Tab-separated table of C-alpha atoms in Angstrom:
chain	number	residue	atom	x	y	z
A	1	MET	CA	9.819	12.136	5.327
A	2	ARG	CA	7.526	11.955	8.354
A	3	ALA	CA	8.170	9.413	11.019
A	4	GLN	CA	4.624	8.052	10.875
A	5	SER	CA	4.543	7.812	7.110
A	6	PHE	CA	5.049	4.526	5.191
A	7	GLY	CA	4.496	2.232	8.161
A	8	GLN	CA	2.124	1.101	10.805
A	9	PHE	CA	0.433	4.099	12.441
A	10	GLN	CA	1.452	4.613	16.013
A	11	TYR	CA	-1.337	5.716	18.184
A	12	PRO	CA	-0.029	8.114	20.830
A	13	THR	CA	-0.735	7.784	24.532
A	14	PRO	CA	-3.324	10.349	25.397
A	15	PRO	CA	-1.990	13.381	27.390
A	16	PHE	CA	-2.609	13.605	30.990
A	17	GLY	CA	-5.990	15.058	31.858
A	18	THR	CA	-7.698	13.790	28.713
A	19	SER	CA	-11.001	12.147	29.504
A	20	GLU	CA	-11.643	8.547	28.298
A	21	SER	CA	-14.742	9.683	26.448
A	22	GLY	CA	-12.514	11.847	24.111
A	23	PHE	CA	-9.884	9.207	23.544
A	24	ALA	CA	-11.580	7.660	20.518
A	25	GLU	CA	-11.915	10.995	18.872
A	26	GLU	CA	-8.212	11.689	19.527
A	27	VAL	CA	-7.198	8.428	17.987
A	28	ALA	CA	-9.437	8.925	14.926
A	29	ALA	CA	-7.957	12.486	14.519
A	30	ASN	CA	-4.424	11.343	14.713
A	31	ASP	CA	-5.187	8.470	12.346
A	32	ALA	CA	-6.667	10.907	9.795
A	33	VAL	CA	-3.510	13.150	10.018
A	34	ALA	CA	-1.266	10.109	9.536
A	35	ARG	CA	-3.173	8.923	6.488
A	36	LEU	CA	-3.056	12.424	5.000
A	37	ASP	CA	0.722	12.669	5.635
A	38	TYR	CA	1.121	9.310	3.973
A	39	LEU	CA	-1.001	10.360	0.973
A	40	GLU	CA	1.027	13.480	0.609
A	41	ASP	CA	4.280	11.446	0.509
A	42	ILE	CA	3.008	8.978	-2.038
A	43	TYR	CA	1.709	11.903	-4.193
A	44	ARG	CA	5.116	13.536	-4.013
A	45	ASP	CA	6.754	10.176	-4.964
A	46	TRP	CA	4.348	9.933	-7.961
A	47	ASN	CA	4.905	13.546	-8.906
A	48	ASN	CA	8.680	12.974	-8.879
A	49	GLY	CA	8.265	10.135	-11.347
A	50	GLY	CA	7.872	7.219	-9.012
A	51	VAL	CA	6.398	4.024	-10.417
A	52	ALA	CA	3.365	2.254	-8.973
A	53	SER	CA	1.663	-1.003	-9.826
A	54	GLY	CA	-1.395	-2.919	-8.778
A	55	GLY	CA	-5.107	-2.832	-9.588
A	56	ALA	CA	-5.657	0.626	-8.166
A	57	ALA	CA	-2.451	2.202	-9.541
A	58	GLU	CA	-4.103	3.558	-12.753
A	59	ARG	CA	-7.145	4.962	-10.853
A	60	ILE	CA	-5.024	6.664	-8.168
A	61	SER	CA	-2.591	7.957	-10.824
A	62	ALA	CA	-5.524	9.519	-12.662
A	63	GLU	CA	-6.691	11.188	-9.472
A	64	PHE	CA	-3.160	12.466	-8.786
A	65	GLU	CA	-3.018	13.722	-12.307
A	66	ARG	CA	-6.290	15.623	-11.837
A	67	ILE	CA	-4.974	17.181	-8.631
A	68	ARG	CA	-1.632	18.178	-10.227
A	69	ARG	CA	-3.517	19.812	-13.140
A	70	GLU	CA	-5.747	21.818	-10.792
A	71	LEU	CA	-2.837	22.827	-8.604
A	72	GLY	CA	-0.744	23.880	-11.593
A	73	ASP	CA	2.091	21.617	-10.316
A	74	LEU	CA	4.966	20.516	-12.552
A	75	PRO	CA	6.532	17.117	-12.302
A	76	GLY	CA	8.774	17.231	-9.206
A	77	VAL	CA	7.321	20.565	-7.941
A	78	VAL	CA	4.338	21.074	-5.606
A	79	ALA	CA	2.886	24.546	-6.107
A	80	SER	CA	0.807	24.772	-2.992
A	81	PRO	CA	1.436	22.245	-0.188
A	82	ALA	CA	-1.506	23.417	1.927
A	83	ARG	CA	-3.920	23.196	-0.940
A	84	LEU	CA	-2.519	19.805	-1.947
A	85	ARG	CA	-3.448	18.446	1.490
A	86	THR	CA	-6.946	19.748	1.068
A	87	MET	CA	-7.318	18.078	-2.305
A	88	LEU	CA	-5.890	14.761	-1.085
A	89	ARG	CA	-8.133	14.550	1.937
A	90	HIS	CA	-10.994	12.699	0.358
A	91	LEU	CA	-8.714	9.749	-0.486
A	92	THR	CA	-8.120	9.141	3.254
A	93	LYS	CA	-11.614	7.754	3.458
A	94	THR	CA	-10.675	4.693	1.437
A	95	LEU	CA	-6.855	4.403	2.123
A	96	HIS	CA	-5.628	1.558	4.260
A	97	PRO	CA	-1.810	1.488	4.192
A	98	GLY	CA	-0.375	-1.926	4.114
A	99	VAL	CA	2.883	-3.883	4.386
A	100	LEU	CA	3.065	-5.346	0.837
A	101	ASN	CA	0.651	-2.945	-0.682
A	102	ASP	CA	-1.786	-0.151	0.114
A	103	CYS	CA	-5.490	-0.649	-0.235
A	104	PHE	CA	-7.762	2.082	-1.689
A	105	TYR	CA	-10.943	0.269	-0.754
A	106	GLN	CA	-13.974	0.035	-3.000
A	107	ALA	CA	-16.599	-2.413	-1.823
A	108	ALA	CA	-17.667	-3.389	-5.370
A	109	THR	CA	-14.322	-4.700	-6.374
A	110	ALA	CA	-12.779	-5.699	-3.050
A	111	VAL	CA	-11.585	-9.367	-3.062
A	112	CYS	CA	-11.843	-9.572	0.740
A	113	ARG	CA	-15.533	-8.497	0.651
A	114	LYS	CA	-16.363	-11.171	-1.850
A	115	ARG	CA	-14.485	-14.034	-0.206
A	116	ALA	CA	-14.593	-13.420	3.544
A	117	LYS	CA	-18.326	-13.875	4.309
A	118	ALA	CA	-18.032	-16.176	7.300
A	119	LEU	CA	-17.347	-13.371	9.788
A	120	GLY	CA	-19.885	-11.102	8.344
A	121	ARG	CA	-17.295	-8.367	7.497
A	122	PRO	CA	-14.473	-7.902	5.054
A	123	VAL	CA	-11.068	-9.067	6.244
A	124	PRO	CA	-7.676	-9.506	4.534
A	125	LEU	CA	-7.087	-12.966	3.215
A	126	TYR	CA	-3.651	-14.504	2.654
A	127	ASN	CA	-2.269	-13.246	-0.625
A	128	MET	CA	-5.631	-11.970	-1.759
A	129	CYS	CA	-4.604	-8.301	-1.263
A	130	LEU	CA	-1.678	-8.717	-3.623
A	131	ASN	CA	-3.992	-9.253	-6.647
A	132	CYS	CA	-6.985	-7.150	-5.462
A	133	PRO	CA	-8.246	-4.383	-7.838
A	134	ASN	CA	-7.975	-2.068	-4.853
A	135	ALA	CA	-4.250	-2.600	-4.289
A	136	ARG	CA	-1.492	-0.113	-5.109
A	137	ARG	CA	2.159	-0.667	-4.434
A	138	SER	CA	5.187	1.683	-4.921
A	139	ALA	CA	8.841	2.024	-3.938
A	140	VAL	CA	7.975	2.238	-0.260
A	141	HIS	CA	6.729	-1.395	-0.390
A	142	LEU	CA	9.916	-2.660	-2.117
A	143	PRO	CA	12.011	-3.470	0.963
A	144	ARG	CA	9.117	-5.511	2.481
A	145	LEU	CA	8.284	-7.319	-0.723
A	146	THR	CA	11.927	-8.243	-1.099
A	147	THR	CA	12.140	-9.490	2.467
A	148	ALA	CA	9.096	-11.608	2.013
A	149	ARG	CA	10.384	-13.103	-1.219
A	150	ASP	CA	13.802	-13.755	0.229
A	151	GLN	CA	12.302	-15.505	3.292
A	152	ALA	CA	10.419	-17.909	0.963
A	153	LEU	CA	13.559	-18.494	-1.146
A	154	THR	CA	15.556	-19.267	2.047
A	155	VAL	CA	13.291	-22.168	2.751
A	156	LEU	CA	13.358	-23.349	-0.875
A	157	ASP	CA	17.160	-23.106	-0.884
A	158	MET	CA	17.617	-25.445	2.082
A	159	PRO	CA	19.710	-28.545	1.668
A	160	LYS	CA	17.846	-31.174	-0.479
A	161	LYS	CA	17.215	-33.553	2.411
A	162	GLU	CA	15.698	-30.840	4.578
A	163	ARG	CA	13.627	-29.533	1.745
A	164	GLU	CA	12.318	-32.978	0.901
A	165	ALA	CA	11.051	-33.263	4.480
A	166	LEU	CA	8.632	-30.395	3.851
A	167	PRO	CA	5.101	-31.217	2.777
A	168	ARG	CA	4.875	-31.199	-1.003
A	169	LEU	CA	1.993	-28.604	-0.935
A	170	GLN	CA	4.010	-26.260	1.257
A	171	VAL	CA	6.923	-26.337	-1.307
A	172	ILE	CA	4.508	-25.682	-4.129
A	173	ALA	CA	2.900	-22.748	-2.142
A	174	LEU	CA	6.320	-21.288	-1.344
A	175	THR	CA	7.429	-21.559	-4.887
A	176	ASP	CA	4.383	-19.810	-6.193
A	177	TYR	CA	4.582	-17.157	-3.554
A	178	ALA	CA	8.219	-16.380	-4.282
A	179	THR	CA	7.482	-16.215	-8.025
A	180	GLU	CA	4.489	-13.845	-7.478
A	181	LEU	CA	6.507	-11.558	-5.199
A	182	GLY	CA	9.324	-11.494	-7.706
A	183	GLU	CA	6.868	-10.359	-10.362
A	184	LEU	CA	5.487	-7.623	-8.059
A	185	ILE	CA	8.991	-6.452	-7.335
A	186	GLN	CA	9.776	-6.251	-11.035
A	187	SER	CA	6.557	-4.270	-11.560
A	188	ILE	CA	7.835	-1.359	-9.432
A	189	THR	CA	11.490	-1.518	-10.406
A	190	THR	CA	11.223	-1.328	-14.198
A	191	ASP	CA	9.945	1.316	-16.602
A	192	ASP	CA	7.661	-1.166	-18.331
A	193	ILE	CA	4.822	-0.365	-15.878
A	194	LYS	CA	3.481	3.033	-16.867
A	195	GLU	CA	0.274	3.184	-14.763
A	196	GLY	CA	1.915	4.896	-11.743
A	197	VAL	CA	4.530	7.034	-13.438
A	198	GLY	CA	4.132	10.608	-12.433
A	199	SER	CA	5.713	12.161	-15.502
A	200	GLU	CA	3.853	11.258	-18.592
């Protein structure tokens, strides 16, 4: 798996001699390559039977299925890696890799676009991405979902006196958050969610 995949994209320092005027183009080009690498990896995970969940899982699985059919792939086998990248490239225009889920942005259904109007532009809102119709999560997000849930549970599992010192609304928010994350973890670790399964 590529070093830049499944994480925050690392923008390289421009090589010596590169003009400042070309730096933005270099960053954009590297970003596009990193997104395509990431897409190839999540396609391969799906093609190998990996499970995905979230509002966008069914839509992206259908697109992956179309690509696999046109390529003549079999589950677990990619017939033409170079052609695969060509066929995945259009998805890089909407993909925004994330920590707890990926976003395949569509303005018409984006929760951030509907609720974040004060700044005049869409921005992620706390927990909104988790339930957005544009969200997709798979096994790559599992470690970070687990860490986030465990951090919330650590606070809730404090000794009674310390926990009672917390604001009541904070305890309620953390309880709901841990419960929601637990459900999201279950959605990508069981066979009950069929939307993102590569082998059908």
